[in-house]
CSV table of C-alpha atoms in Angstrom, one decimal:
chain,number,residue,atom,x,y,z
A,3,MET,CA,54.6,31.3,35.9
A,4,LYS,CA,58.0,29.9,35.0
A,5,GLU,CA,57.8,27.2,37.5
A,6,SER,CA,54.2,26.2,36.5
A,7,GLY,CA,55.3,26.2,32.8
A,8,SER,CA,58.2,24.0,33.7
A,9,ASN,CA,56.0,21.7,35.6
A,10,THR,CA,53.7,21.2,32.7
A,11,ASN,CA,56.6,19.8,30.5
A,12,ILE,CA,57.0,16.1,30.4
A,13,ASP,CA,59.9,14.9,32.5
A,14,PHE,CA,61.4,12.2,30.4
A,15,GLU,CA,64.2,11.7,32.9
A,16,PHE,CA,61.7,10.9,35.6
A,17,ILE,CA,59.8,8.5,33.4
A,18,ALA,CA,63.0,6.8,32.3
A,19,GLY,CA,64.1,6.4,35.8
A,20,MET,CA,60.7,5.0,36.9
A,21,VAL,CA,60.8,2.5,34.1
A,22,VAL,CA,64.3,1.4,34.9
A,23,LYS,CA,63.5,1.0,38.5
A,24,TRP,CA,60.2,-0.9,38.0
A,25,TYR,CA,60.9,-2.7,34.7
A,26,TRP,CA,60.3,-6.1,36.1
A,27,VAL,CA,56.9,-5.0,37.4
A,28,LEU,CA,56.1,-3.8,33.9
A,29,LEU,CA,57.4,-7.0,32.2
A,30,ILE,CA,55.4,-9.4,34.3
A,31,PRO,CA,51.8,-8.2,33.3
A,32,VAL,CA,52.9,-7.9,29.7
A,33,THR,CA,54.3,-11.4,29.7
A,34,ILE,CA,51.2,-12.8,31.4
A,35,SER,CA,49.0,-11.1,28.9
A,36,VAL,CA,51.0,-12.5,26.0
A,37,PHE,CA,50.6,-16.0,27.4
A,38,VAL,CA,46.9,-15.4,27.8
A,39,GLY,CA,46.8,-14.2,24.2
A,40,ILE,CA,48.6,-17.3,23.0
A,41,TYR,CA,46.1,-19.4,25.0
A,42,LEU,CA,43.2,-17.6,23.4
A,43,ILE,CA,44.6,-18.1,19.9
A,44,TYR,CA,44.9,-21.9,20.4
A,45,THR,CA,41.6,-22.4,22.4
A,46,SER,CA,39.2,-20.0,20.7
A,47,GLN,CA,36.6,-21.6,18.5
A,48,ARG,CA,36.9,-20.5,14.9
A,49,PHE,CA,33.9,-19.6,12.8
A,50,TYR,CA,33.9,-19.7,9.0
A,51,GLU,CA,31.5,-17.8,6.7
A,52,ALA,CA,30.1,-18.8,3.3
A,53,ARG,CA,28.3,-16.3,1.1
A,54,THR,CA,26.0,-16.7,-2.0
A,55,VAL,CA,25.0,-13.8,-4.2
A,56,ILE,CA,21.6,-14.1,-5.9
A,57,LEU,CA,20.6,-11.9,-8.8
A,58,VAL,CA,17.0,-10.7,-9.2
A,59,GLN,CA,16.3,-11.3,-12.9
A,60,PRO,CA,13.3,-9.4,-14.3
A,61,GLN,CA,10.7,-11.2,-16.4
A,62,LYS,CA,11.7,-12.2,-19.9
A,63,LEU,CA,8.6,-11.0,-21.6
A,64,PRO,CA,8.0,-7.3,-22.2
A,65,THR,CA,5.7,-5.7,-19.7
A,66,ASP,CA,3.5,-4.2,-22.5
A,67,VAL,CA,2.9,-7.7,-23.7
A,68,VAL,CA,2.3,-9.4,-20.3
A,69,ARG,CA,1.6,-7.2,-17.4
A,70,ASN,CA,3.1,-8.2,-14.0
A,71,ILE,CA,0.1,-8.7,-11.7
A,72,ILE,CA,2.2,-9.2,-8.5
A,73,ALA,CA,1.9,-5.9,-6.6
A,74,GLU,CA,4.5,-6.8,-4.0
A,75,ASP,CA,7.9,-5.2,-4.6
A,76,ILE,CA,11.1,-7.2,-4.6
A,77,ASN,CA,12.3,-5.7,-1.2
A,78,THR,CA,9.2,-6.9,0.5
A,79,ARG,CA,9.4,-10.3,-1.1
A,80,VAL,CA,13.0,-10.7,-0.1
A,81,SER,CA,12.0,-9.8,3.5
A,82,THR,CA,9.2,-12.3,3.3
A,83,LEU,CA,11.6,-15.0,2.1
A,84,SER,CA,14.1,-14.2,4.8
A,85,GLN,CA,11.3,-14.6,7.4
A,86,ARG,CA,10.3,-18.0,5.9
A,87,ILE,CA,13.9,-19.2,6.0
A,88,LYS,CA,14.3,-18.2,9.6
A,89,SER,CA,11.1,-19.8,10.6
A,90,ARG,CA,11.2,-22.5,13.3
A,91,THR,CA,10.0,-25.2,10.9
A,92,ASN,CA,12.7,-24.6,8.3
A,93,LEU,CA,15.5,-24.2,10.9
A,94,GLU,CA,14.5,-27.5,12.5
A,95,LYS,CA,14.8,-29.2,9.1
A,96,ILE,CA,18.2,-27.7,8.6
A,97,ILE,CA,19.3,-28.9,12.1
A,98,ASP,CA,18.1,-32.4,11.3
A,99,GLU,CA,19.5,-32.5,7.8
A,100,PHE,CA,23.0,-31.3,8.6
A,101,HIS,CA,23.2,-32.8,12.1
A,102,LEU,CA,23.9,-29.4,13.7
A,103,PHE,CA,24.6,-29.1,17.4
A,104,SER,CA,25.4,-32.8,17.6
A,105,SER,CA,28.5,-32.4,19.7
A,106,HIS,CA,28.6,-33.5,23.4
A,107,GLU,CA,28.4,-29.9,24.6
A,108,SER,CA,25.5,-29.0,22.4
A,109,LYS,CA,23.3,-32.1,23.0
A,110,ASP,CA,22.0,-30.6,26.3
A,111,MET,CA,20.8,-27.4,24.6
A,112,TYR,CA,17.1,-26.8,24.3
A,113,MET,CA,15.7,-26.7,20.8
A,114,GLU,CA,14.7,-23.0,21.3
A,115,ASP,CA,18.4,-22.2,22.0
A,116,LYS,CA,19.6,-24.1,19.0
A,117,ILE,CA,17.1,-22.3,16.8
A,118,ASP,CA,18.0,-18.9,18.1
A,119,THR,CA,21.7,-19.6,17.6
A,120,LEU,CA,21.2,-20.8,14.1
A,121,ARG,CA,18.9,-17.8,13.3
A,122,ARG,CA,21.7,-15.4,14.4
A,123,ARG,CA,24.2,-17.2,12.1
A,124,ILE,CA,22.0,-16.6,9.0
A,125,SER,CA,22.1,-13.1,7.5
A,126,PHE,CA,20.8,-11.3,4.4
A,127,LYS,CA,22.2,-8.2,2.7
A,128,VAL,CA,20.2,-6.5,-0.1
A,129,THR,CA,21.8,-4.4,-2.8
A,130,ASN,CA,19.4,-1.8,-4.2
A,131,GLY,CA,19.5,-0.7,-7.8
A,132,ARG,CA,18.7,2.7,-9.4
A,133,ASN,CA,15.0,2.3,-9.0
A,134,ARG,CA,15.5,1.6,-5.2
A,135,ASN,CA,14.4,-2.0,-5.8
A,136,ALA,CA,16.7,-4.9,-5.0
A,137,ASP,CA,18.7,-6.1,-8.0
A,138,SER,CA,20.7,-8.6,-5.9
A,139,PHE,CA,21.1,-9.9,-2.4
A,140,ALA,CA,23.5,-12.0,-0.5
A,141,VAL,CA,22.8,-15.0,1.8
A,142,THR,CA,25.5,-15.6,4.5
A,143,TYR,CA,25.8,-18.4,7.0
A,144,LYS,CA,28.5,-18.7,9.7
A,145,GLY,CA,29.6,-21.9,11.4
A,146,THR,CA,32.5,-23.9,12.7
A,147,ASP,CA,32.9,-26.4,9.9
A,148,PRO,CA,33.8,-24.8,6.6
A,149,VAL,CA,32.5,-27.7,4.4
A,150,ARG,CA,29.2,-27.8,6.3
A,151,VAL,CA,28.9,-24.0,6.2
A,152,THR,CA,29.2,-24.1,2.5
A,153,LYS,CA,26.6,-26.9,2.1
A,154,ILE,CA,24.1,-25.1,4.4
A,155,THR,CA,24.6,-21.8,2.4
A,156,GLN,CA,23.9,-23.6,-0.9
A,157,SER,CA,20.9,-25.2,0.7
A,158,LEU,CA,19.6,-21.8,1.8
A,159,ALA,CA,20.1,-20.4,-1.7
A,160,SER,CA,18.2,-23.3,-3.3
A,161,TYR,CA,15.4,-22.9,-0.7
A,162,ILE,CA,15.1,-19.2,-1.5
A,163,ILE,CA,14.8,-19.8,-5.2
A,164,ASP,CA,12.2,-22.6,-4.8
A,165,GLU,CA,10.2,-20.5,-2.3
A,166,ASN,CA,10.3,-17.5,-4.6
A,167,LEU,CA,8.8,-19.6,-7.4
A,168,LYS,CA,6.2,-21.0,-5.1
A,169,LEU,CA,5.4,-17.6,-3.7
A,170,ARG,CA,4.9,-16.0,-7.1
A,171,GLU,CA,2.8,-18.9,-8.4
A,172,THR,CA,0.7,-18.8,-5.2
A,173,GLN,CA,0.1,-15.1,-5.6
A,174,VAL,CA,-0.8,-15.3,-9.3
A,175,LEU,CA,-3.1,-18.3,-8.7
A,176,GLY,CA,-4.7,-16.6,-5.7
A,177,THR,CA,-5.2,-13.5,-7.9
A,178,ASN,CA,-6.6,-15.6,-10.7
A,179,SER,CA,-9.0,-17.4,-8.3
A,180,PHE,CA,-10.1,-14.1,-6.7
A,181,LEU,CA,-10.8,-12.6,-10.2
A,182,GLU,CA,-12.7,-15.7,-11.3
A,183,ASP,CA,-15.0,-15.5,-8.2
A,184,GLU,CA,-15.5,-11.8,-8.7
A,185,LEU,CA,-16.2,-12.3,-12.4
A,186,GLU,CA,-18.8,-14.9,-11.6
A,187,THR,CA,-20.5,-12.6,-9.1
A,188,MET,CA,-20.4,-9.8,-11.5
A,189,ARG,CA,-21.8,-12.0,-14.3
A,190,LYS,CA,-24.8,-12.9,-12.1
A,191,LYS,CA,-25.4,-9.3,-11.4
A,192,LEU,CA,-25.2,-8.5,-15.1
A,193,VAL,CA,-27.6,-11.2,-16.0
A,194,LYS,CA,-30.0,-10.1,-13.2
A,195,THR,CA,-29.8,-6.5,-14.4
A,196,GLU,CA,-30.3,-7.5,-18.1
A,197,THR,CA,-33.4,-9.6,-17.1
A,198,GLY,CA,-34.8,-6.7,-15.1
A,199,LEU,CA,-34.3,-4.3,-18.0
A,200,LYS,CA,-35.9,-6.8,-20.4
A,201,GLU,CA,-38.9,-7.4,-18.1
A,202,TYR,CA,-39.3,-3.6,-17.7
A,203,ARG,CA,-39.4,-3.1,-21.4
A,204,GLU,CA,-41.8,-5.9,-21.9
A,205,ARG,CA,-44.1,-4.7,-19.1
A,206,TYR,CA,-44.3,-1.1,-20.4
A,207,MET,CA,-44.0,-2.0,-24.1
A,208,GLY,CA,-45.8,0.8,-26.0
A,209,GLY,CA,-45.1,3.4,-23.4
A,210,LEU,CA,-41.3,3.5,-23.7
A,211,PRO,CA,-39.6,6.9,-24.3
A,212,GLU,CA,-38.5,5.9,-27.9
A,213,GLN,CA,-42.2,5.2,-28.7
A,214,LEU,CA,-43.4,8.7,-27.7
A,215,ASN,CA,-43.6,10.1,-31.2
A,216,SER,CA,-45.6,7.0,-32.4
A,217,ASN,CA,-47.9,7.3,-29.4
A,218,LEU,CA,-48.5,11.0,-30.2
A,219,ARG,CA,-49.4,10.3,-33.8
A,220,ILE,CA,-51.7,7.5,-32.8
A,221,LEU,CA,-53.4,9.6,-30.2
A,222,ALA,CA,-53.9,12.4,-32.7
A,223,SER,CA,-55.4,10.0,-35.2
A,224,LEU,CA,-57.8,8.6,-32.5
A,225,ASN,CA,-58.8,12.1,-31.5
A,226,GLU,CA,-59.6,12.8,-35.2
A,227,ARG,CA,-61.8,9.7,-35.4
A,228,LEU,CA,-63.6,10.4,-32.2
A,229,PRO,CA,-66.0,13.2,-33.6
A,230,HIS,CA,-66.9,11.0,-36.6
A,231,ALA,CA,-67.7,8.1,-34.3
A,232,ARG,CA,-69.9,10.3,-32.1
A,233,ASN,CA,-71.7,11.6,-35.2
A,234,GLU,CA,-72.3,8.1,-36.4
A,235,VAL,CA,-73.9,7.2,-33.1
A,236,ARG,CA,-76.0,10.3,-33.1
A,237,ALA,CA,-77.1,9.7,-36.7
A,238,THR,CA,-78.0,6.1,-36.0
A,239,LYS,CA,-80.0,7.1,-32.9
A,240,LEU,CA,-81.9,9.7,-35.0
A,241,GLN,CA,-82.6,7.1,-37.6
A,242,LEU,CA,-83.8,4.7,-34.9
A,243,ASP,CA,-86.2,7.3,-33.6
A,244,ALA,CA,-87.6,7.9,-37.1
A,245,VAL,CA,-88.2,4.2,-37.6
A,246,ARG,CA,-89.8,3.9,-34.3
A,247,GLN,CA,-92.2,6.8,-35.1
A,248,LYS,CA,-93.1,5.1,-38.5
A,249,LEU,CA,-93.6,1.8,-36.7
A,250,SER,CA,-95.9,3.3,-34.2
A,251,LEU,CA,-98.0,5.0,-37.1
A,252,ALA,CA,-98.0,1.8,-39.1
A,253,SER,CA,-99.2,-0.3,-36.1
A,254,GLY,CA,-101.9,2.2,-35.2
A,255,THR,CA,-105.7,1.4,-35.1
A,256,GLY,CA,-106.8,4.0,-37.8
A,257,GLY,CA,-105.4,6.5,-40.3
A,258,PRO,CA,-105.6,7.2,-43.9
A,259,ALA,CA,-103.7,5.0,-46.3
A,260,ALA,CA,-102.3,8.0,-48.1
A,261,ALA,CA,-100.4,8.9,-45.0
A,262,VAL,CA,-98.7,5.5,-45.0
A,263,THR,CA,-97.9,5.8,-48.7
A,264,ASP,CA,-96.4,9.2,-48.3
A,265,GLN,CA,-94.5,8.0,-45.3
A,266,GLY,CA,-93.0,5.1,-47.4
A,267,LYS,CA,-92.0,7.4,-50.1
A,268,SER,CA,-90.2,9.8,-47.8
A,269,GLU,CA,-88.5,6.9,-46.1
A,270,LEU,CA,-87.3,5.6,-49.5
A,271,GLU,CA,-85.9,8.9,-50.4
A,272,ARG,CA,-84.1,9.2,-47.1
A,273,LEU,CA,-82.6,5.7,-47.5
A,274,LYS,CA,-81.4,6.5,-50.9
A,275,GLU,CA,-79.7,9.7,-49.7
A,276,GLU,CA,-78.0,7.8,-46.9
A,277,LEU,CA,-76.9,5.1,-49.3
A,278,ASN,CA,-75.2,7.7,-51.4
A,279,VAL,CA,-73.4,9.1,-48.4
A,280,ARG,CA,-72.3,5.6,-47.3
A,281,LEU,CA,-71.0,4.7,-50.8
A,282,LYS,CA,-68.7,7.7,-50.7
A,283,ARG,CA,-67.1,6.2,-47.5
A,284,TYR,CA,-67.5,2.5,-47.9
A,285,THR,CA,-67.4,-0.1,-50.7
A,286,LYS,CA,-70.5,-2.0,-52.0
A,287,ARG,CA,-69.6,-5.0,-49.9
A,288,HIS,CA,-69.8,-3.1,-46.6
A,289,PRO,CA,-72.6,-4.4,-44.3
A,290,ASP,CA,-74.2,-1.0,-43.9
A,291,VAL,CA,-74.4,-0.5,-47.7
A,292,ARG,CA,-75.9,-4.0,-48.1
A,293,ARG,CA,-78.4,-3.3,-45.4
A,294,LEU,CA,-79.5,0.0,-47.0
A,295,LYS,CA,-79.8,-1.6,-50.4
A,296,ALA,CA,-82.0,-4.4,-48.9
A,297,SER,CA,-84.2,-1.8,-47.2
A,298,ILE,CA,-84.6,0.2,-50.4
A,299,ALA,CA,-85.4,-2.9,-52.4
A,300,ALA,CA,-88.0,-3.9,-49.8
A,301,LEU,CA,-89.7,-0.5,-50.0
A,302,GLU,CA,-89.6,-0.5,-53.8
A,303,GLU,CA,-91.2,-4.0,-54.0
A,304,GLN,CA,-94.3,-2.7,-52.0
A,305,PRO,CA,-97.2,-2.4,-54.6
A,306,ALA,CA,-98.4,1.1,-55.2
A,307,GLU,CA,-102.1,1.2,-54.5
A,308,GLU,CA,-104.4,3.5,-56.4
A,309,ALA,CA,-107.3,3.1,-54.2
A,310,GLY,CA,-109.3,5.8,-53.0
A,311,PRO,CA,-108.3,8.1,-50.3
A,312,LEU,CA,-110.4,6.1,-47.8
A,313,GLN,CA,-108.7,2.8,-48.6
A,314,GLU,CA,-106.0,1.7,-46.1
A,315,ALA,CA,-102.5,0.2,-46.9
A,316,PRO,CA,-101.7,-3.3,-45.9
A,317,LYS,CA,-100.6,-2.8,-42.3
A,318,PRO,CA,-98.9,-6.2,-41.6
A,319,ARG,CA,-96.3,-6.0,-44.5
A,320,ALA,CA,-95.3,-2.3,-43.7
A,321,ALA,CA,-95.0,-3.1,-39.9
A,322,SER,CA,-92.8,-6.1,-40.6
A,323,LEU,CA,-90.5,-4.1,-42.9
A,324,LEU,CA,-90.2,-1.3,-40.3
A,325,ASP,CA,-89.6,-3.8,-37.5
A,326,ARG,CA,-86.8,-5.4,-39.5
A,327,GLN,CA,-85.3,-2.0,-40.2
A,328,ARG,CA,-85.5,-1.2,-36.5
A,329,ARG,CA,-83.6,-4.3,-35.6
A,330,GLU,CA,-80.9,-3.6,-38.1
A,331,ILE,CA,-80.5,-0.1,-36.9
A,332,LEU,CA,-80.3,-1.3,-33.3
A,333,ALA,CA,-77.5,-3.7,-34.3
A,334,GLU,CA,-75.7,-0.9,-36.2
A,335,LEU,CA,-76.2,1.4,-33.1
A,336,ALA,CA,-74.7,-1.3,-30.8
A,337,VAL,CA,-71.7,-1.7,-33.2
A,338,SER,CA,-71.2,2.1,-33.4
A,339,GLU,CA,-71.5,2.5,-29.6
A,340,LYS,CA,-69.0,-0.3,-29.1
A,341,GLU,CA,-66.6,1.3,-31.5
A,342,LEU,CA,-67.0,4.6,-29.7
A,343,THR,CA,-66.3,3.0,-26.4
A,344,GLN,CA,-63.3,1.2,-27.7
A,345,LEU,CA,-62.1,4.5,-29.3
A,346,LYS,CA,-62.4,6.3,-25.9
A,347,ALA,CA,-60.6,3.5,-24.2
A,348,GLN,CA,-57.7,3.6,-26.7
A,349,ILE,CA,-57.5,7.4,-26.3
A,350,ALA,CA,-57.3,7.0,-22.5
A,351,ILE,CA,-54.6,4.3,-22.9
A,352,TYR,CA,-52.4,6.3,-25.2
A,353,LYS,CA,-53.0,9.5,-23.3
A,354,LYS,CA,-51.7,7.7,-20.1
A,355,ARG,CA,-48.7,6.4,-22.0
A,356,VAL,CA,-47.8,9.9,-23.2
A,357,GLU,CA,-48.3,11.3,-19.6
A,358,ASP,CA,-46.2,8.5,-18.1
A,359,THR,CA,-43.4,8.8,-20.6
A,360,PRO,CA,-41.2,11.2,-18.5
A,361,ARG,CA,-41.4,8.8,-15.5
A,362,ARG,CA,-40.7,5.8,-17.7
A,363,GLU,CA,-37.8,7.7,-19.1
A,364,GLN,CA,-36.3,8.3,-15.6
A,365,GLU,CA,-36.8,4.7,-14.6
A,366,LEU,CA,-35.4,3.4,-17.8
A,367,LEU,CA,-32.4,5.7,-17.5
A,368,SER,CA,-31.7,4.5,-14.0
A,369,LEU,CA,-31.9,0.8,-15.1
A,370,GLN,CA,-29.8,1.5,-18.1
A,371,ARG,CA,-27.2,3.3,-16.0
A,372,ASP,CA,-26.9,0.4,-13.6
A,373,TYR,CA,-26.7,-2.0,-16.5
A,374,GLU,CA,-23.9,0.0,-18.1
A,375,ASN,CA,-21.9,0.3,-14.9
A,376,ILE,CA,-22.2,-3.4,-14.1
A,377,ARG,CA,-21.4,-4.2,-17.8
A,378,GLY,CA,-18.3,-2.0,-17.7
A,379,ALA,CA,-17.2,-3.6,-14.4
A,380,TYR,CA,-17.7,-7.0,-15.8
A,381,HIS,CA,-15.7,-6.3,-19.0
A,382,SER,CA,-12.9,-4.8,-16.8
A,383,LEU,CA,-12.8,-7.9,-14.6
A,384,LEU,CA,-12.9,-10.1,-17.6
A,385,GLY,CA,-9.8,-8.3,-19.0
A,386,ARG,CA,-8.0,-8.6,-15.7
A,387,GLN,CA,-8.9,-12.2,-15.4
A,388,LEU,CA,-7.5,-12.9,-18.8
A,389,GLU,CA,-4.3,-11.1,-17.8
A,390,ALA,CA,-4.1,-13.2,-14.7
A,391,GLN,CA,-4.5,-16.4,-16.7
A,392,ILE,CA,-1.6,-15.3,-18.9
A,393,ALA,CA,0.5,-14.5,-15.8
A,394,VAL,CA,-0.2,-17.9,-14.4
A,395,ASN,CA,1.0,-19.6,-17.6
A,396,MET,CA,4.0,-17.3,-17.6
A,397,GLU,CA,4.9,-18.3,-14.1
A,398,LYS,CA,4.4,-22.0,-14.8
A,399,LYS,CA,6.8,-21.7,-17.8
A,400,GLN,CA,9.2,-19.7,-15.6
A,401,LYS,CA,9.2,-16.7,-17.9
A,402,GLY,CA,8.5,-14.2,-15.0
A,403,GLU,CA,10.8,-12.6,-12.5
A,404,GLN,CA,13.3,-15.1,-11.2
A,405,PHE,CA,16.3,-15.5,-8.9
A,406,ARG,CA,19.6,-16.6,-10.3
A,407,ILE,CA,22.8,-17.5,-8.4
A,408,ILE,CA,25.7,-15.4,-9.8
A,409,ASP,CA,28.2,-16.1,-7.0
A,410,PRO,CA,27.8,-19.6,-5.5
A,411,ALA,CA,29.1,-20.4,-2.1
A,412,ARG,CA,32.7,-21.7,-1.8
A,413,VAL,CA,34.5,-23.4,1.0
A,414,PRO,CA,36.0,-20.7,3.2
A,415,GLU,CA,39.7,-21.0,4.1
A,416,LYS,CA,40.1,-18.1,6.5
A,417,PRO,CA,38.0,-17.9,9.7
A,418,VAL,CA,36.0,-14.7,10.3
A,419,GLU,CA,36.0,-15.2,14.1
A,420,PRO,CA,37.8,-14.6,16.3
A,421,ASP,CA,39.4,-11.4,15.0
A,422,MET,CA,43.2,-11.9,15.6
A,423,LYS,CA,43.9,-8.2,15.2
A,424,LYS,CA,41.5,-7.3,18.0
A,425,ILE,CA,42.9,-10.1,20.2
A,426,VAL,CA,46.5,-8.8,19.7
A,427,LEU,CA,45.5,-5.2,20.4
A,428,PHE,CA,43.4,-6.1,23.4
A,429,VAL,CA,46.1,-8.4,24.9
A,430,LEU,CA,48.9,-5.9,24.5
A,431,ALA,CA,46.8,-3.0,25.7
A,432,ALA,CA,45.7,-5.0,28.7
A,433,GLY,CA,49.2,-6.0,29.6
A,434,LEU,CA,50.7,-2.6,29.2
A,435,GLY,CA,47.8,-0.9,31.0
A,436,LEU,CA,48.0,-3.3,33.9
A,437,GLY,CA,51.8,-2.9,34.2
A,438,CYS,CA,51.6,0.9,34.0
A,439,GLY,CA,48.9,0.9,36.7
A,440,VAL,CA,51.0,-1.3,39.0
A,441,VAL,CA,54.1,0.8,38.4
A,442,GLY,CA,52.2,4.0,39.1
A,443,LEU,CA,50.8,2.6,42.3
A,444,LEU,CA,54.3,1.5,43.4
A,445,GLU,CA,55.8,4.9,42.5
A,446,PHE,CA,53.1,6.6,44.5
A,447,MET,CA,53.8,4.4,47.5
A,448,PHE,CA,57.7,4.6,47.3
A,449,GLN,CA,58.5,8.1,46.2
A,450,THR,CA,62.1,9.0,45.3
A,451,PHE,CA,63.9,11.9,43.6
A,452,ARG,CA,65.0,11.4,40.1
A,453,GLY,CA,67.0,14.1,38.6
A,454,ARG,CA,67.4,17.8,39.3
A,455,ARG,CA,63.8,18.7,38.2
A,456,ALA,CA,62.3,16.4,40.7
A,457,VAL,CA,64.2,18.1,43.6
A,458,GLU,CA,63.4,21.6,42.4
A,459,SER,CA,59.8,20.7,42.0
A,460,ALA,CA,59.5,19.2,45.4
A,461,THR,CA,61.6,21.8,47.4
A,462,SER,CA,61.1,24.9,45.2
A,463,VAL,CA,64.9,25.5,45.7
A,464,PRO,CA,67.2,25.7,42.7
A,465,VAL,CA,69.8,23.0,42.4
A,466,ILE,CA,73.3,24.3,42.1
A,467,ALA,CA,75.1,21.1,41.3
A,468,THR,CA,74.5,17.3,41.1
A,469,ILE,CA,76.8,14.5,42.2
A,470,PRO,CA,76.8,11.4,39.8
A,471,ASN,CA,76.3,7.9,41.1
A,472,VAL,CA,79.5,6.2,42.3
A,473,GLU,CA,79.6,2.6,41.3
A,474,GLY,CA,80.6,0.3,44.1
A,475,SER,CA,82.6,-2.9,43.9
A,476,GLY,CA,79.6,-5.2,43.9
A,477,GLY,CA,81.3,-7.6,41.5
A,478,VAL,CA,79.8,-9.9,39.0
A,479,ARG,CA,76.5,-10.4,40.8
A,480,ALA,CA,75.8,-6.7,40.9
A,481,LEU,CA,76.7,-6.4,37.2
A,482,LEU,CA,74.4,-9.2,36.3
A,483,TRP,CA,71.6,-7.7,38.4
A,484,LYS,CA,71.9,-4.3,37.0
A,485,ARG,CA,72.8,-5.0,33.4
A,486,VAL,CA,72.3,-8.5,32.2
A,487,VAL,CA,69.0,-9.3,33.9
A,488,PRO,CA,67.1,-6.2,32.6
A,489,ILE,CA,68.4,-6.8,29.1
A,490,SER,CA,67.6,-10.5,29.2
A,491,GLY,CA,64.1,-9.8,30.6
A,492,GLY,CA,63.4,-7.2,28.0
A,493,ALA,CA,64.6,-9.5,25.2
A,494,MET,CA,62.5,-12.4,26.5
A,495,ALA,CA,59.4,-10.2,26.7
A,496,PHE,CA,59.9,-8.9,23.2
A,497,SER,CA,60.5,-12.4,22.0
A,498,LEU,CA,57.2,-13.5,23.5
A,499,ILE,CA,55.5,-10.6,21.9
A,500,GLY,CA,57.0,-11.5,18.5
A,501,VAL,CA,55.9,-15.1,18.9
A,502,PHE,CA,52.4,-14.0,19.9
A,503,LEU,CA,52.2,-11.8,16.8
A,504,CYS,CA,53.4,-14.6,14.5
A,505,LEU,CA,50.9,-17.0,15.9
A,506,ALA,CA,48.1,-14.4,15.6
A,507,TYR,CA,49.0,-13.9,11.9
A,508,LEU,CA,49.2,-17.6,11.1
A,509,LYS,CA,46.0,-18.5,12.9
A,510,GLY,CA,44.1,-15.4,11.6
């Protein structure tokens, strides 16, 4: 256990002896790597980077006054603008404008390679605010010429600002155009629905739901008049039958004259009674009243004969009077029957209107509901279209959301590539690693004992005493080889490392 524990300890004596023995092998790779590093410092192409910071400035008018109709958030818009900037068309314009890749080595490059190289040199970095939307973003370009890099960065920033204005104006104009088309389509639908509703009301005028009470009152009034009309027709028919009987008696071949006289008296009394009834209902100018008065006057003008019971009345005059009365009664009957027919027809019409009222109400409600929906959609689109017009005017006057440069691009003085710190670390690590590897390989091939521990570790026998080295009389050459050369080589190597570090600092 003691031996294993002693073996795990680092033998600095062994390491020091190995370094002293193979120092020149260690110095050669380190020196070569230093020269390689110096060569890289002088020959590596330097890239400079210019940066512009653009602020996302919200719209100047309050959102409760003018609502922002652009639904796209700022992050998406910045991503869209970055894709537009990195498009082939725009990159070709930048290459032609600033004469990029015009050197002899780059002339043989394909256009696709130039565009890919330029696309990798452009970068965006977005800074998000509290609401997770971008409140600023940076545009960065990297190239070999610091002045040209600055100009290209400024051109990219101007392009972004102009494209943002065009993009917003295009979006609001497109929204406005879309709303105008939808508004015109909805207006046509509204006019069509209004026309249909108007035609429906005109077609079923008199049978609409709001006219139900009026129809019921009219129907009740017509039903009340119907029995009176029927009674009038019935009475007129009875009167016509009586006149026809009298006419048949008056136009007979024989009969006592007293019978005719009595018949005329009874007819006169009946006409007077009927006249009294008609005067209660009509005025004196009514045709029926005038007709009855004329009939009564005709009967009263007939001379009263006092002849004997065997003397006959003058038949032609009585028959003529009765025939005229019959014609008048027939005319009155035709008028009464026509009135009765019209009354029945009106009752049927109003009855059907009342019966059809529930169906008309459902149809009218359906039409009215469609009209209200289309009307509401039309007014909603009209309000949005007005907002879109206001937004278009706001964008044209540049009162909406805009991009402002808060940190313009400046000419860079220090290159960002290559990274001198990385080159120094890589070169020194490579030189030391190669040297240590070669020393380890030589030590493995040419093994020697260095110190007491090496002997005890190899033989497992404890060392009782050690004899120091006895310096021979090698003279000045041996002294130079053993003392001066190692010191000089080490000093030269460290000097080269110092020069390398100074160059890296100055060039970086």
